[in-house]
Coordinates of C-alpha atoms in Angstrom, one line a residue:
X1 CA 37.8 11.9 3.4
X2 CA 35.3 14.7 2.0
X3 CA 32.3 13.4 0.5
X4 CA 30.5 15.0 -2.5
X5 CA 27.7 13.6 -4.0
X6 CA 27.6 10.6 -2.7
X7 CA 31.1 10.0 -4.0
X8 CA 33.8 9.5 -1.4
X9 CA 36.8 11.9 -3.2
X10 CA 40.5 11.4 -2.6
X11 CA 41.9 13.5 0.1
X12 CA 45.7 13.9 -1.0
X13 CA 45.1 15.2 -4.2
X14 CA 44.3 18.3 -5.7
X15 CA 41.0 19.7 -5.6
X16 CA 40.5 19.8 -9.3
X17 CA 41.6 15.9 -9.9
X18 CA 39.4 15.1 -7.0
X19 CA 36.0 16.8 -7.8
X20 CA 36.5 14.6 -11.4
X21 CA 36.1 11.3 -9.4
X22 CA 32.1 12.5 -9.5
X23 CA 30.4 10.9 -12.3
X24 CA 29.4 13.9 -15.0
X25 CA 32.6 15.9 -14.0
X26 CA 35.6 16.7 -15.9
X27 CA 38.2 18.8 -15.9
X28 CA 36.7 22.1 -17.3
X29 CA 33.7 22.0 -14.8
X30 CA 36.1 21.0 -11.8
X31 CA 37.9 24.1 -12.6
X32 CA 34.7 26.5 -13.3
X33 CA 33.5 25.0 -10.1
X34 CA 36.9 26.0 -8.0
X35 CA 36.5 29.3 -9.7
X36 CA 32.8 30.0 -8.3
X37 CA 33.8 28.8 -4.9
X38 CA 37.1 30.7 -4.9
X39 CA 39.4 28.2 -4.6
X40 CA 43.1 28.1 -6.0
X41 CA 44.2 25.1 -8.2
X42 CA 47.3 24.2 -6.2
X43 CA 44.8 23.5 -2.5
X44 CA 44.6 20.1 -1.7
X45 CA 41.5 18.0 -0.3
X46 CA 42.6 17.8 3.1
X47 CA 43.7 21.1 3.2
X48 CA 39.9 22.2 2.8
X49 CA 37.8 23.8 5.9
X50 CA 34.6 21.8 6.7
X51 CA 32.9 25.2 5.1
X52 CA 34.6 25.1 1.7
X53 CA 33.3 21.2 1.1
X54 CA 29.9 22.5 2.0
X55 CA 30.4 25.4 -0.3
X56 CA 31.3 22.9 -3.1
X57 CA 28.8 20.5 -2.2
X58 CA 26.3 23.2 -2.9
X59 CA 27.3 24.6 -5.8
X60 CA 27.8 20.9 -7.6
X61 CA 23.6 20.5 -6.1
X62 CA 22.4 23.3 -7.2
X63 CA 24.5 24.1 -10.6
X64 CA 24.9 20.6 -12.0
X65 CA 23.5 17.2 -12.7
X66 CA 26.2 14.2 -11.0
X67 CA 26.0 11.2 -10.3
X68 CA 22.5 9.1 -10.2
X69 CA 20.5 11.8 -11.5
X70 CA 23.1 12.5 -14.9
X71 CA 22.9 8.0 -15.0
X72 CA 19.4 8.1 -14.8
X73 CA 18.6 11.0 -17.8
X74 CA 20.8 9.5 -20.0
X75 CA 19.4 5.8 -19.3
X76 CA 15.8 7.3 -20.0
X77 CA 17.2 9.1 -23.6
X78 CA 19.4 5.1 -24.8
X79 CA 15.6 3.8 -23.9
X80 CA 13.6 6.4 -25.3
X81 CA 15.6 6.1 -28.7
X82 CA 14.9 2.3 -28.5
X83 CA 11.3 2.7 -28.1
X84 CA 11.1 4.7 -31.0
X85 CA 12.9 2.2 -33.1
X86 CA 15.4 4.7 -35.1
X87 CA 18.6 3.7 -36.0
X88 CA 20.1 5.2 -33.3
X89 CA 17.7 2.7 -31.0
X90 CA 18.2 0.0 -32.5
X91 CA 21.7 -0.3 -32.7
X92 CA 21.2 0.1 -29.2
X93 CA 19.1 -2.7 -28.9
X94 CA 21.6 -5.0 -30.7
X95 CA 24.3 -3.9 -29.2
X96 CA 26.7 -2.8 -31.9
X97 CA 28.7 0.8 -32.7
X98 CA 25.8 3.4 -32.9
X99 CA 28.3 6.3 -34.1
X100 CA 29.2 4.3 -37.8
X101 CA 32.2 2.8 -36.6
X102 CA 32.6 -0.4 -38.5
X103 CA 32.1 -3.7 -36.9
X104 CA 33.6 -6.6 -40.1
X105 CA 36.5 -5.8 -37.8
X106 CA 37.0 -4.5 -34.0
X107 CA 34.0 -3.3 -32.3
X108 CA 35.1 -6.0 -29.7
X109 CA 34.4 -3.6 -27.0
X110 CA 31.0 -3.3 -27.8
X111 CA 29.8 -6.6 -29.4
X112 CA 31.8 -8.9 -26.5
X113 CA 34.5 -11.6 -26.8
X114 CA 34.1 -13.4 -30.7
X115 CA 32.1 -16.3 -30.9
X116 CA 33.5 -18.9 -33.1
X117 CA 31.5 -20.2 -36.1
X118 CA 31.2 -23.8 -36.8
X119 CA 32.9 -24.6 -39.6
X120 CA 35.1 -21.4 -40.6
X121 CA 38.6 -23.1 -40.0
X122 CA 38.2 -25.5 -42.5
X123 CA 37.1 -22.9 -45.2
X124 CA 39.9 -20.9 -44.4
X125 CA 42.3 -23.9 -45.2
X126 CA 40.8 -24.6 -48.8

């Protein structure tokens, strides 16, 4: 099992659905970063030498923020909005949407399970 920053990756699949297991890379960089390393789409993890993980495992260091450093920045920019107190920040601070989705309904993901309200079923009834 190659391991790439910090991240254990899958060794019987392709090298491009592997490399996206790293936090911070999707599909377009795991293919610009086969294409700087030189390696074809079809190769598979385990069919990698020692010196083509260590190629990768450079290029990923040097070219591209993964992993703790990417959760780090963008925990430092949620808290930096908060401190400032805009909108953005504090709907951060309540927990709810911050991109204007609406929250009367849904939102579930993002408020938690519904809490129920004393009283409500009655006044539905009437």
């Amino acid at each position: 099992m190659a391991r790439i920053a910090g991240v254990n990756i899958p060794t019987n699949k392709r090298v491009v659905i592997a490399l996206q297991y790293i936090h911070g890379i999707g599909s377009a960089l795991a293919q610009e970063i086969c294409d700087k390393v030189g390696i074809t789409a079809e190769r598979r993890v385990n069919q990698l030498t020692d010196a083509e993980v260590l190629q990768i495992r450079e290029t990923i260091d040097r070219d591209y923020m993964v992993e703790g450093d990417l959760r780090r920045e963008t925990a430092v920019n949620v808290k930096r909005l908060m401190d400032l107190g805009c909108y953005r920040g504090l709907r951060h601070r309540r927990g709810l949407p911050v991109r204007g989705q609406r929250t009367h309904t849904n939102a579930r993901t993002r408020k938690g399970p519904a809490k129920p309200i004393a009283g409500k079923k009655q006044a539905a009834r009437k």
